[in-house]
Every structure is written in structure tokens, then in C-alpha cells.
Tab-separated table of C-alpha atoms in Angstrom:
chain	number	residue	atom	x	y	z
A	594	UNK	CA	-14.635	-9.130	30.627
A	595	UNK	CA	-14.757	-11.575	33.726
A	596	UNK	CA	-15.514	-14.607	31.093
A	597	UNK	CA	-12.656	-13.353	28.552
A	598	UNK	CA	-10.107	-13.198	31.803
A	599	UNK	CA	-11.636	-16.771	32.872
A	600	UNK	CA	-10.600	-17.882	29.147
A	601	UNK	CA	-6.977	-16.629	29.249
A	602	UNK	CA	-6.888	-18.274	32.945
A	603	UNK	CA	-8.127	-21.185	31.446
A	604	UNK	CA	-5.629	-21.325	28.262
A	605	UNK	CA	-2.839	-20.260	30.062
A	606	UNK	CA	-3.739	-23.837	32.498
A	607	UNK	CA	-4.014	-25.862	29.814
A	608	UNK	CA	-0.566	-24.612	28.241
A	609	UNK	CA	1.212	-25.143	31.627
A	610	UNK	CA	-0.248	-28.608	31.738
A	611	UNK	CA	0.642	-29.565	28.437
A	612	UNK	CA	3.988	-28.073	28.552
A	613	UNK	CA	4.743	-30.143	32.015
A	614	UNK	CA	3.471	-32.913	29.824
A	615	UNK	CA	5.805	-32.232	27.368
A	616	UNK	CA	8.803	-32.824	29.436
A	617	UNK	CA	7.702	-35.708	31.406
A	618	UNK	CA	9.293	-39.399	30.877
A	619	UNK	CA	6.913	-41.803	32.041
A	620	UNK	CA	8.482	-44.630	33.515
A	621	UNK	CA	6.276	-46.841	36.004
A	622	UNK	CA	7.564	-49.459	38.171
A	623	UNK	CA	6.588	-51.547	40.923
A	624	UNK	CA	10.158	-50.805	42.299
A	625	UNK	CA	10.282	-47.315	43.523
A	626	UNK	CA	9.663	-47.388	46.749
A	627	UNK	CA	11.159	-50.845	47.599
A	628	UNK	CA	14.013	-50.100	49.862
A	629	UNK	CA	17.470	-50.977	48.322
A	630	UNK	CA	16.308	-51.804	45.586
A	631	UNK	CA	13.945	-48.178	45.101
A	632	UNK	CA	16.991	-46.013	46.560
A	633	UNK	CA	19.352	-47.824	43.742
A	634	UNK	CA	16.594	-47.178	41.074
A	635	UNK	CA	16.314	-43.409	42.253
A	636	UNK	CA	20.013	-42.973	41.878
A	637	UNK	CA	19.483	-44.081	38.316
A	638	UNK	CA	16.391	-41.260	38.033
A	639	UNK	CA	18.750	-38.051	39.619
A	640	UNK	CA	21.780	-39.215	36.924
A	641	UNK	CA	19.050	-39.441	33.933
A	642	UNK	CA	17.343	-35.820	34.980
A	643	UNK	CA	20.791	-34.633	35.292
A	644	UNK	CA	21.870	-34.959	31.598
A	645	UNK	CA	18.336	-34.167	30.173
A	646	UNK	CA	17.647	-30.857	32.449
A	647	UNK	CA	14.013	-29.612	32.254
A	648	UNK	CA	12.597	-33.054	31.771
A	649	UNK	CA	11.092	-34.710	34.517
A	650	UNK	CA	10.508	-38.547	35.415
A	651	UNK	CA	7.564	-39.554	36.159
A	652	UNK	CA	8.173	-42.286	38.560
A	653	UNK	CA	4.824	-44.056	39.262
A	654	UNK	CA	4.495	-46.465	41.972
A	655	UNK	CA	2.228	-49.681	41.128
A	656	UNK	CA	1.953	-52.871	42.985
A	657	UNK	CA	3.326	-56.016	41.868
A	658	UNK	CA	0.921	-57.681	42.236
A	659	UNK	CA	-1.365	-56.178	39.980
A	660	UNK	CA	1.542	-54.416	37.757
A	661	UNK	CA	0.678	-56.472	34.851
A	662	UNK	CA	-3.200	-55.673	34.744
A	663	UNK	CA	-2.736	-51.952	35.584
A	664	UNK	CA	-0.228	-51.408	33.259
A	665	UNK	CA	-2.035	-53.704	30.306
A	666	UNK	CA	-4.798	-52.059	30.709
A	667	UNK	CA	-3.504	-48.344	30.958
A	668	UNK	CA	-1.651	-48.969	27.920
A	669	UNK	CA	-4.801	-50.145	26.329
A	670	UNK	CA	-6.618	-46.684	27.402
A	671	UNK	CA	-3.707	-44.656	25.384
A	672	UNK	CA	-1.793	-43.984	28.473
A	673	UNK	CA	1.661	-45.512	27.144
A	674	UNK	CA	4.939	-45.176	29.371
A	675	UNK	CA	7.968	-44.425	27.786
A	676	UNK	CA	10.027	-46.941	29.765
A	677	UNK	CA	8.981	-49.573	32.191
A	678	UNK	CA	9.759	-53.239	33.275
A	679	UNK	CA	7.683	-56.355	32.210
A	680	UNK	CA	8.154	-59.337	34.548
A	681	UNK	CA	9.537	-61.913	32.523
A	682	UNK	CA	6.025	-63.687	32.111
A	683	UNK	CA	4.939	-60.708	30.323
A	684	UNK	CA	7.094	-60.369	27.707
A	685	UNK	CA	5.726	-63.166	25.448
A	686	UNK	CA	1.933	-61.539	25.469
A	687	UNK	CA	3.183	-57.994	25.296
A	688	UNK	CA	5.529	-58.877	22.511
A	689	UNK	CA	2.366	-61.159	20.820
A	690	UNK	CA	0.091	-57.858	21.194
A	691	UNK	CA	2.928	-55.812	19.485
A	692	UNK	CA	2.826	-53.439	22.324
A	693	UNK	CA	6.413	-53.617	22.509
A	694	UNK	CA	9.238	-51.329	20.132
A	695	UNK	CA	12.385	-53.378	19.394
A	696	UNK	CA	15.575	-52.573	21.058
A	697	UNK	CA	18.078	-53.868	18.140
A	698	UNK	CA	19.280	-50.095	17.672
A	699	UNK	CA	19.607	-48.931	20.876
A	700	UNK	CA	21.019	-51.907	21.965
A	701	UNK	CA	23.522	-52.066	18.860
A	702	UNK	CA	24.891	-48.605	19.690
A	703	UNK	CA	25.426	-49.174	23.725
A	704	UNK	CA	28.201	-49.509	25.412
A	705	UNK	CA	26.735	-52.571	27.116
A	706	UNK	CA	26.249	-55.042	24.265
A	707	UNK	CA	29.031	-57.095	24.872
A	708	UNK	CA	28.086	-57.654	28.870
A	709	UNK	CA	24.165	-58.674	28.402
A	710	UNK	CA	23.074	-61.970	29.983
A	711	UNK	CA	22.422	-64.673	27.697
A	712	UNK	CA	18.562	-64.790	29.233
A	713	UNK	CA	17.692	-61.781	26.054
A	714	UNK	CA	17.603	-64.793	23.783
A	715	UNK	CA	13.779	-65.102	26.413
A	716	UNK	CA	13.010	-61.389	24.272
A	717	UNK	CA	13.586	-61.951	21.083
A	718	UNK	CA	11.072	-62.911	18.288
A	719	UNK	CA	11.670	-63.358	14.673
A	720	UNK	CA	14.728	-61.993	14.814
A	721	UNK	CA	14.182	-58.624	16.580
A	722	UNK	CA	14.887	-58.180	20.683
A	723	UNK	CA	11.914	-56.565	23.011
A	724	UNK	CA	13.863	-56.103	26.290
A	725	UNK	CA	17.376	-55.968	28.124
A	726	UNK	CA	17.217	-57.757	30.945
A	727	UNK	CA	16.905	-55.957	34.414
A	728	UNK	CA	17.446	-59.283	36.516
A	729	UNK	CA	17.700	-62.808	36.333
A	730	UNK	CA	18.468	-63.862	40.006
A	731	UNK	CA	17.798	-67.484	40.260
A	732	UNK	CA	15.191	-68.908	42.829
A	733	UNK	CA	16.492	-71.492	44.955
A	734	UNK	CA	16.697	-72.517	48.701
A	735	UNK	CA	16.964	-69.952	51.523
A	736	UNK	CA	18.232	-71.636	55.150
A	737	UNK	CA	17.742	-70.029	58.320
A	738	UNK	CA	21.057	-72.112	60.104
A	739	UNK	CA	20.209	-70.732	63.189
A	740	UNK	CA	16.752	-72.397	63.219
A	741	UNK	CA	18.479	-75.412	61.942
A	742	UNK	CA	21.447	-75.532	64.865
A	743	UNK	CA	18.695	-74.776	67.425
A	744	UNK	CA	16.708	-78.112	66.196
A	745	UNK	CA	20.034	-80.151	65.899
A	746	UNK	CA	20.401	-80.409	62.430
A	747	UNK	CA	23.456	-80.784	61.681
A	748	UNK	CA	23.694	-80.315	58.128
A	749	UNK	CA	21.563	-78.593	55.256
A	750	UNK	CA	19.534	-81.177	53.335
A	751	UNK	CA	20.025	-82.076	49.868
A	752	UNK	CA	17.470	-84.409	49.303
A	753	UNK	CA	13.175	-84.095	49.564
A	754	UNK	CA	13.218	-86.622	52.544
A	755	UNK	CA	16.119	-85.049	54.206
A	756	UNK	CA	14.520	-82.005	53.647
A	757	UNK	CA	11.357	-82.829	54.986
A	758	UNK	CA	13.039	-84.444	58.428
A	759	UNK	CA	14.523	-80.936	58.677
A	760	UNK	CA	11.370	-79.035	58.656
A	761	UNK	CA	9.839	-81.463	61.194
A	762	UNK	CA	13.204	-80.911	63.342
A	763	UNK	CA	12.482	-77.308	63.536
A	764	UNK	CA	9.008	-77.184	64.315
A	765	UNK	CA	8.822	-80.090	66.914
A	766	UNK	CA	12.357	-78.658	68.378
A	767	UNK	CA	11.747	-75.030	68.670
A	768	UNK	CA	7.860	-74.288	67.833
A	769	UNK	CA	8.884	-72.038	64.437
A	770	UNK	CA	7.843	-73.263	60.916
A	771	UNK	CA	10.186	-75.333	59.187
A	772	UNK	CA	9.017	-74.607	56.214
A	773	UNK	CA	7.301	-71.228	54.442
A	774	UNK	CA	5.207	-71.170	51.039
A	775	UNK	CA	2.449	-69.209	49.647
A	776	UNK	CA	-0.481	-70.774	49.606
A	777	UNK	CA	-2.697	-67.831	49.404
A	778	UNK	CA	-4.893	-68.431	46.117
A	779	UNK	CA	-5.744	-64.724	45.334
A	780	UNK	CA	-2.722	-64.471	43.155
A	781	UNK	CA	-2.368	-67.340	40.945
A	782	UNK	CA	1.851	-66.556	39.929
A	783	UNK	CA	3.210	-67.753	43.608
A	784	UNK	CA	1.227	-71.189	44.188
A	785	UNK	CA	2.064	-71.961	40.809
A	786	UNK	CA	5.838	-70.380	41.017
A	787	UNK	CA	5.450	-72.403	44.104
A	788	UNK	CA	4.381	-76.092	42.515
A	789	UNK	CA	7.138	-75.704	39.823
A	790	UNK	CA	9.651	-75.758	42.412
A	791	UNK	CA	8.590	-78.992	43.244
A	792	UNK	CA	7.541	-80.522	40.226
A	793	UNK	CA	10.659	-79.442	37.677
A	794	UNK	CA	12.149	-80.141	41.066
A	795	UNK	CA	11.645	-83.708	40.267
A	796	UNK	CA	12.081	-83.918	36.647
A	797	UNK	CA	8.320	-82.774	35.564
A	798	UNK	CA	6.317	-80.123	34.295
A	799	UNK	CA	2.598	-79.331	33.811
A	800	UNK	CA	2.870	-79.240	30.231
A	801	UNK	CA	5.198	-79.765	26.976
A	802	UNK	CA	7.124	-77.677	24.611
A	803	UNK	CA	4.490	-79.619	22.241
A	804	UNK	CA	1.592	-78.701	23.958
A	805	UNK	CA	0.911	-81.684	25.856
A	806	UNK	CA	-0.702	-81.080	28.897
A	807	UNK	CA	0.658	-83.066	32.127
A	808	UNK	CA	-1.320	-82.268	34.783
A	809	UNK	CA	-1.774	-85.294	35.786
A	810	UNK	CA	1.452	-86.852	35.228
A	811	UNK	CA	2.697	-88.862	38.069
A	812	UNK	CA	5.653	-86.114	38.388
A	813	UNK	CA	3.310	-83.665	38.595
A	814	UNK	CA	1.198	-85.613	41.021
A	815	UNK	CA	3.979	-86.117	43.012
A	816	UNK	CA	5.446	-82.444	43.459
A	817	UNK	CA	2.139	-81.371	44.256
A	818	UNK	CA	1.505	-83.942	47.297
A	819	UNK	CA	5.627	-83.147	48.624
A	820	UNK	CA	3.936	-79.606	49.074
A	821	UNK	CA	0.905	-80.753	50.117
A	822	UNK	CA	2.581	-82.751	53.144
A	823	UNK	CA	4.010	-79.518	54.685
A	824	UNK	CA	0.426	-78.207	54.910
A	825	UNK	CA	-1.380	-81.186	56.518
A	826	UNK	CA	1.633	-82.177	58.724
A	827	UNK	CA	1.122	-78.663	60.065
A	828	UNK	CA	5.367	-77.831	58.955
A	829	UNK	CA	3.944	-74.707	56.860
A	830	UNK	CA	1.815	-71.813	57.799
A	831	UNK	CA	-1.611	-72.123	55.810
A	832	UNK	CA	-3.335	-68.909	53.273
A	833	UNK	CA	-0.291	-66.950	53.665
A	834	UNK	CA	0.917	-64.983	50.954
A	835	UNK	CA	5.044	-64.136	49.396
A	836	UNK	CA	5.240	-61.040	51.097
A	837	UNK	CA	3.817	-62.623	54.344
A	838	UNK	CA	6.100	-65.301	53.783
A	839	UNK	CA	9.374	-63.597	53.027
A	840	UNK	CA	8.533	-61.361	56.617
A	841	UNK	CA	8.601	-64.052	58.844
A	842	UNK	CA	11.331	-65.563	57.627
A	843	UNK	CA	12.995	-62.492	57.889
A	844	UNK	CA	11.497	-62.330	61.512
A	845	UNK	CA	13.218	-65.750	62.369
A	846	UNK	CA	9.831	-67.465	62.137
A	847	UNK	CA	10.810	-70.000	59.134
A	848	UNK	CA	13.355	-72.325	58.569
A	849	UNK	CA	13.221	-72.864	54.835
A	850	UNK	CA	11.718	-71.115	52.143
A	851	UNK	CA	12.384	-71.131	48.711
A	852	UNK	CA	12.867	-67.669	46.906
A	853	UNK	CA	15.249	-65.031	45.086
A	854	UNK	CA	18.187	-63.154	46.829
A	855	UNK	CA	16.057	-60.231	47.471
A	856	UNK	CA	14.874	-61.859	50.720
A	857	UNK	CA	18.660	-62.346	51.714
A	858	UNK	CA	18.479	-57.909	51.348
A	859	UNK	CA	15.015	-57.929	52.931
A	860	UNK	CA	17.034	-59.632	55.872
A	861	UNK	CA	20.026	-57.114	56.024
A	862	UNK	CA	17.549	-54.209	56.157
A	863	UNK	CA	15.240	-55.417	58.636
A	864	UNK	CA	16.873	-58.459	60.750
A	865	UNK	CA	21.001	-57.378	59.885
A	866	UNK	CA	22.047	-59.627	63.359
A	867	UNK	CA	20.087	-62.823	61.228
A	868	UNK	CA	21.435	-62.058	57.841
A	869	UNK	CA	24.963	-64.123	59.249
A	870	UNK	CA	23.226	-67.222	59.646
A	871	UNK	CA	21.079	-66.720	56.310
A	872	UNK	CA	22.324	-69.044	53.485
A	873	UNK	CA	21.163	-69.022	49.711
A	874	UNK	CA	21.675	-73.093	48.127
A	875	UNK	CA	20.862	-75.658	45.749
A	876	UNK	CA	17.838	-77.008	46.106
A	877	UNK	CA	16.913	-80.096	47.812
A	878	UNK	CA	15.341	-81.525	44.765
A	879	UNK	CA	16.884	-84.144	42.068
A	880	UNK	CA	17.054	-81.586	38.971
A	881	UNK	CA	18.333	-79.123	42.158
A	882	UNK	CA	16.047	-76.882	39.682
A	883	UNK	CA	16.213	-72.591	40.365
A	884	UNK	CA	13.395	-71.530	39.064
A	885	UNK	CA	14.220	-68.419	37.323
A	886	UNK	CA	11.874	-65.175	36.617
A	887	UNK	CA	13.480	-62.107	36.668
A	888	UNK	CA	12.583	-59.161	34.379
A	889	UNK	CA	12.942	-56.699	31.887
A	890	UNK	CA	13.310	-53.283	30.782
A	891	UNK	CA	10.824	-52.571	27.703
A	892	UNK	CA	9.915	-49.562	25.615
A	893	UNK	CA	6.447	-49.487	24.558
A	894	UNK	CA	6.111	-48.946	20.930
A	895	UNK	CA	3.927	-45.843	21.869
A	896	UNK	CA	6.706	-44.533	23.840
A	897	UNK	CA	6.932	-40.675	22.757
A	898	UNK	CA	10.792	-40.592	23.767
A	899	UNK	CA	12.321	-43.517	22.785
A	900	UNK	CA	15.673	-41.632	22.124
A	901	UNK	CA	15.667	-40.995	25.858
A	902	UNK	CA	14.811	-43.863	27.354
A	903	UNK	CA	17.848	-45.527	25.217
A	904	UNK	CA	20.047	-43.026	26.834
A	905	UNK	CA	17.867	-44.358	30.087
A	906	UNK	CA	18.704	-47.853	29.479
A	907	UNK	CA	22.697	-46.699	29.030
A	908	UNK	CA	22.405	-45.131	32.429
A	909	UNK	CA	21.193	-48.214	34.336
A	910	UNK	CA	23.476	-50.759	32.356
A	911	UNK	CA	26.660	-48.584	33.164
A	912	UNK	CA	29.114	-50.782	34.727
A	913	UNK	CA	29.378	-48.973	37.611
A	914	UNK	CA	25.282	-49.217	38.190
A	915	UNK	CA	25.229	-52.660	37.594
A	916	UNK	CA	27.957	-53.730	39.796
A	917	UNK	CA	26.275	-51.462	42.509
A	918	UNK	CA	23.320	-53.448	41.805
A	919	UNK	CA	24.732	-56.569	43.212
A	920	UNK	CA	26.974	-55.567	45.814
A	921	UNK	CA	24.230	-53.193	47.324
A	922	UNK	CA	20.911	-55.338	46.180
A	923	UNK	CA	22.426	-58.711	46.740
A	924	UNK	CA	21.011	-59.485	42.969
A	925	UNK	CA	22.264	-60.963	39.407
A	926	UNK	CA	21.391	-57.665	37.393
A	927	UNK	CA	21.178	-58.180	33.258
A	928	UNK	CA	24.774	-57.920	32.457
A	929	UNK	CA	27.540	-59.331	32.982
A	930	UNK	CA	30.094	-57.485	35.703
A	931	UNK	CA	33.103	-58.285	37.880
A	932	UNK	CA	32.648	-58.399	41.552
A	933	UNK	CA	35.350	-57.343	44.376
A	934	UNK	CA	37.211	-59.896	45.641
A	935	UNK	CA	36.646	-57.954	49.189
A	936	UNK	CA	32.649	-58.117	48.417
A	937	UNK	CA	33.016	-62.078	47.634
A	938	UNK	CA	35.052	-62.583	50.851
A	939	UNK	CA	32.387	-60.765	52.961
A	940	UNK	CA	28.998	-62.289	51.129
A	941	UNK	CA	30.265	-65.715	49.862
A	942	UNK	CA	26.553	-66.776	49.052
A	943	UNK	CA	26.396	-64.276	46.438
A	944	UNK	CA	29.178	-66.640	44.580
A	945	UNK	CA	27.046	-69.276	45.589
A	946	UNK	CA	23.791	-67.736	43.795
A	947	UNK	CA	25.772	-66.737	40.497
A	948	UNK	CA	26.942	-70.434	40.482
A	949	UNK	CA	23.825	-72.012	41.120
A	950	UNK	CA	22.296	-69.523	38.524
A	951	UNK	CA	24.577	-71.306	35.901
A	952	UNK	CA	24.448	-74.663	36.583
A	953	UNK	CA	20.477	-74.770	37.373
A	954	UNK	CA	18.103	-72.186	35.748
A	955	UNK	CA	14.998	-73.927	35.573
A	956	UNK	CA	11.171	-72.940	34.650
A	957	UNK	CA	12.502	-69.778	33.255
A	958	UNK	CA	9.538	-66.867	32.874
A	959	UNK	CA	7.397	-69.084	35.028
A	960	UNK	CA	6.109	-69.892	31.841
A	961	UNK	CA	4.178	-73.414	30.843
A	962	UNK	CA	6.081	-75.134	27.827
A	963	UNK	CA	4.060	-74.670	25.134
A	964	UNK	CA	1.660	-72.117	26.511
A	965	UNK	CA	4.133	-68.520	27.248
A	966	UNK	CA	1.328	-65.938	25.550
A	967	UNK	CA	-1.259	-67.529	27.809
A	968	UNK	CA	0.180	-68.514	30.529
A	969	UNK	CA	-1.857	-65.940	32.750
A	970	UNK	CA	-4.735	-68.084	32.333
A	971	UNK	CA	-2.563	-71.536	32.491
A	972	UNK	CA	-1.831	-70.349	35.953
A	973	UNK	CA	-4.885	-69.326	37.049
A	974	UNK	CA	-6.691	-72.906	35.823
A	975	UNK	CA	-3.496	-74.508	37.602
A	976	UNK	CA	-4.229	-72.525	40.824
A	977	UNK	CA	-8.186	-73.082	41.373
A	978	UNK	CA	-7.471	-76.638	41.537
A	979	UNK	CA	-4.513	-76.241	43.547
A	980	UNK	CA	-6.805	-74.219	46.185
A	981	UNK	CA	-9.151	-77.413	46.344
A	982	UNK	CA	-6.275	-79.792	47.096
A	983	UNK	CA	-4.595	-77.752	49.540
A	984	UNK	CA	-8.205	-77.113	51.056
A	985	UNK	CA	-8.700	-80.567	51.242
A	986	UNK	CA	-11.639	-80.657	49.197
A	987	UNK	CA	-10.492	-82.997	46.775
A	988	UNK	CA	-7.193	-85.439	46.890
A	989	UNK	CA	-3.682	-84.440	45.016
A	990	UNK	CA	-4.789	-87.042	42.195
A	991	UNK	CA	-8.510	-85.809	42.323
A	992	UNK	CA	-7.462	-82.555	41.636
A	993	UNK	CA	-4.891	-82.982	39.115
A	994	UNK	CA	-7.221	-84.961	37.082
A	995	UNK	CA	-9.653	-82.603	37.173
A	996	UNK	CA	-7.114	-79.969	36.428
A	997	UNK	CA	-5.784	-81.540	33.535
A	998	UNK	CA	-9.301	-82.040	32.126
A	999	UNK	CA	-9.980	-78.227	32.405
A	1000	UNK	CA	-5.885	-77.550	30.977
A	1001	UNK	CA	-7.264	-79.668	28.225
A	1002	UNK	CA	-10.351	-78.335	27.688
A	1003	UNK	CA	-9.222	-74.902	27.688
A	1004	UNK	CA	-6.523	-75.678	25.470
A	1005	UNK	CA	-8.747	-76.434	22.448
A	1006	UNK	CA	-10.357	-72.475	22.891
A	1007	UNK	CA	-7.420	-70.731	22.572
């Protein structure tokens, strides 16, 4: 009796379980629980449960910093989300893998089709589209003027050498850091991000559309030892990481850093009396280059309710949403939307971003010409030599060499 009992108990667990599988909508993101940006993305989750009552998102939290791997790999293990984002460095592997459903339909019968950013041409392959883009925000100089008027520079830099006097300015003149990078090497993306700001900066690239690798090339060589500079003329903190980085100079502790507008909002939440002497501008490079990442929303091909996360993607892209998303975020979302003039008049940078987003976008996807399916392990080759150079364990045209070798090398495998 007690083992027939134990079997309904048992039955009548599994059925619960399955049925609260049934109505759950997996959507992961490494964006929940980032301020703003996570209270603008639950707004989004209470309108989506709202229309579809009884089913409930599943909004897992990973870190973005390992987002790609996780999620790779739990997709791999049969554990497929039914919506998520895919930086933009993702889409070209995911989409290679076919792990990816196309969009065209959903997309076809929005009422968003006419607003999307011109960056989905960056999702589309052989004719079919893999993602709508989520953001696009372009990555370009970040100026802490109050540093800057406390060192007695007198105007913001638009050139490397007046850029680099700058930096000096503020750290001889006031004891802060004139200048903030990551140069932590346990996540290949932001030293590389970091060296293409430089490099494209200056009319380079490591590689070609073609293939050709140009590690080596004196453009290359040349971005590299700019950053290199900051770290032995002690302007830049050393084995710091971007979210290390992006905290002190919301803190007040850097001068100059070069980033997206989220940092502007990581300012207004945690530093709102700095945020008024915060200014987002063109890069003091030649090309004046803002590199551009950004992201996507994607449904996985194995996505069990791809009806509903359609209706999910209508939700987000509403106009409404997506103007919210830049006068609350501080960010270019995917689509195109009018701003108020009142907004404008209060953040004028933000007119300042969407212009330099036009005129500049550079290094989109963080991608190497040539290389976008495999340009996880471009990065990574491009990194561990990177780490020797700014360790001082080999010189900027030691390194390169022997990075371009190994790009080379490497190349030939693949």
C-alpha cells in the first residue's frame, strides 16, 4: 500500500514538474539583474506574462563573461532557450553551427520592420536573417571634465599626442589615472576590444577581409605600443579588468576611458553629482574609429515556442519600449525611434553618441576581417601575446611577430 501511495506521490511530482515545464519560456540573459538596464528588461517580462497568462518566464541570470560558453554549451546538452541574446561576436558561429531559427517571418509580420537598424544586414546569411538587433551603441571616448579642469586642460584632445599630454596632466596634477583600460588577460574580448581601438584607430587591423593576417603590420605595431605607453609611463592602472575599470571611473578615479554609453548610466546610478561633468566623444584617433559590438535577440532553432517569443520580440521593439530604452538606459536600442526634444536638451551627449554612431562605426562584432566564425580563438591567440608585451616579457615588435607567426600558423588548421 505504502509503495503504491509512494508511486501516485511520485507521478503526481513528475506531472506537476512537467506541467510547470510546460508553461515556462526560457529566456536567459546576462542582463537581468543589471540595474537600468535589468529593471527595463523586467518591464518587458510583466507585459509578456501579462498577455500569455499561465506561462511563466524563466529569466536566468548568467555572467557575461562566460555567457557565450554557458550558453554554447547548455544548448549543446539539449537545454535550448526559447529566446535569448547573442553578443554580436556570436552570431557568425551560432549561425555557422545552425543553432539559430530565422526570423524572416516574424520579422515580416511586425510592426517594427520599417524602424530596424541597418546593423541586421551583421545577421543575415544567404539570404535569411538570425537576429533583430537589441543594441548597437557605439564605443568611443568617455571624459571625466572635472579631472581634466582640475589638471588644467583646457580642452578635450582630438589627437593621440594630445591625448596622451592629457593623461599625463591628470595624473602628475591631481594623483588619479588619466587613463583606464583592461589589461586583465583572463578574458581575451576586452584587451583585444581594447587594441582595436587603437589600431583601426589608426587606419589598421590585425587581419584582412582576404584573410591576410597583419599582426605585425606597422599599424598594428603601432596601436599596440600607444597602449603600451600608458602602462609603462605608469598613466593606466595595470591587470585590471572592464568592470574594474568602468567603477573607478565612475568613482572619479579615471580621466579617460574608452567604452559604450552604459558607463555614462553606470555614472547616473552610482556617482549622479559626476554624471554633469561626464562627456561621451569622438575619439582621439585619425579614423576617430567607435568600435561597435552591441547585440542581438536570437531564437534558437530548438526553441519550443517560437510563436511566443515573436510576440516577445514585438513587445520589446514597441516604440514606446524602445524609446524608453534610450531615454532611461542612455543606449542606441535596435530600431530606429524619435527622441524628446526635452530629453535632447537635458542629455545633449546622447545626440552626440547617435551622431558619432553614424559617422564612425568601426570594428563592428569585434570581429577579425576574414576570421568572424573563429574569432574566439583569433582573440585568444591575439591576447596571450598581448599579455607578454604588456608584461614586458617581450617588446611590442617581439610580440607581434611572434603573434603573427602563431595567427598564421593557426590559420592553415582551421
Amino acid at each position: 500500500m505504502k509503495s503504491i501511495i509512494a508511486g501516485v506521490c511520485c507521478l503526481a511530482a513528475l506531472s506537476g514538474a512537467a506541467l510547470a515545464q510546460d508553461k515556462a519560456f526560457k529566456y536567459p540573459s546576462w542582463m537581468w539583474e543589471e540595474g537600468q538596464v535589468g529593471a527595463w528588461h523586467k518591464e518587458r517580462k510583466a507585459e509578456f506574462e501579462a498577455k500569455n497568462p499561465g506561462l511563466k518566464v524563466e529569466a536566468t541570470v548568467l555572467s557575461p563573461a562566460n555567457f557565450e560558453n554557458v550558453i554554447t554549451t547548455q544548448i549543446a546538452a539539449g537545454d535550448v532557450p526559447d529566446l535569448m541574446p547573442a553578443y554580436t561576436n556570436m552570431l557568425a558561429p551560432l549561425i555557422d553551427a545552425g543553432v539559430l531559427a530565422p526570423l524572416d517571418d516574424c520579422i515580416a509580420a511586425s510592426s517594427y520592420k520599417d524602424r530596424i537598424l541597418s546593423s541586421i544586414k551583421f545577421a543575415q546569411k544567404d539570404g535569411k536573417t538570425y537576429g533583430v538587433p537589441l543594441t548597437m551603441s557605439p564605443q568611443s571616448m568617455i571624459v571625466n571634465k572635472d579631472l581634466l579642469e582640475k589638471a588644467g586642460v583646457t580642452s578635450v584632445p582630438t589627437t593621440p599626442e594630445e591625448f596622451h599630454a592629457a593623461a599625463k596632466a591628470v595624473k602628475e596634477k591631481t594623483g588619479q589615472w588619466g587613463y583606464g583600460f583592461p589589461n586583465n588577460m583572463s578574458n581575451a574580448l576586452f584587451p583585444y576590444l581594447q587594441s582595436m581601438q587603437w589600431v583601426i584607430g589608426l587606419g589598421g587591423d590585425w587581419s584582412k577581409p582576404d584573410g591576410t593576417i597583419t599582426a605585425n603590420d606597422p599599424l598594428t605595431i603601432k596601436g599596440v605600443s600607444w597602449t603600451k605607453r600608458f602602462l609603462d609611463e605608469g598613466l593606466s592602472p595595470k591587470g585590471l579588468d572592464a568592470n574594474a575599470i568602468r567603477t573607478m571611473f565612475a568613482e572619479g578615479k579615471v580621466a579617460f576611458i574608452f567604452d559604450g554609453p552604459w558607463v555614462i548610466g553606470q555614472v547616473s546610478t552610482t556617482n549622479p553629482d559626476l554624471v554633469k561633468k561626464v562627456d561621451f566623444t569622438v575619439m582621439p584617433t585619425p579614423t576617430h574609429a567607435a568600435i561597435t559590438g552591441g547585440a542581438y535577440y536570437t531564437i534558437p532553432a530548438g526553441s519550443k515556442r517560437k510563436a511566443e517569443a515573436c510576440q516577445y520580440l514585438e513587445i520589446i521593439n514597441a516604440e514606446p519600449a524602445q524609446r524608453a530604452y534610450v531615454e532611461k538606459l542612455l543606449q542606441i536600442p535596435g530600431t530606429d525611434v524619435k527622441l524628446s526634444p526635452e530629453f535632447l536638451a537635458k542629455n545633449p551627449w546622447v545626440g552626440q553618441m547617435v551622431e558619432i554612431a553614424a559617422k564612425y562605426p568601426g570594428g563592428l562584432g569585434y570581429a577579425p576581417p576574414g576570421y568572424a566564425v573563429d574569432a574566439a580563438e583569433f582573440r585568444q591567440i591575439v591576447s596571450d601575446h598581448l599579455a607578454k608585451v604588456y608584461a614586458g616579457t617581450a617588446t611590442v615588435e617581439e610580440g607581434l611577430n611572434q603573434a603573427q607567426k602563431a595567427l598564421e600558423t593557426w590559420a592553415k588548421t582551421r
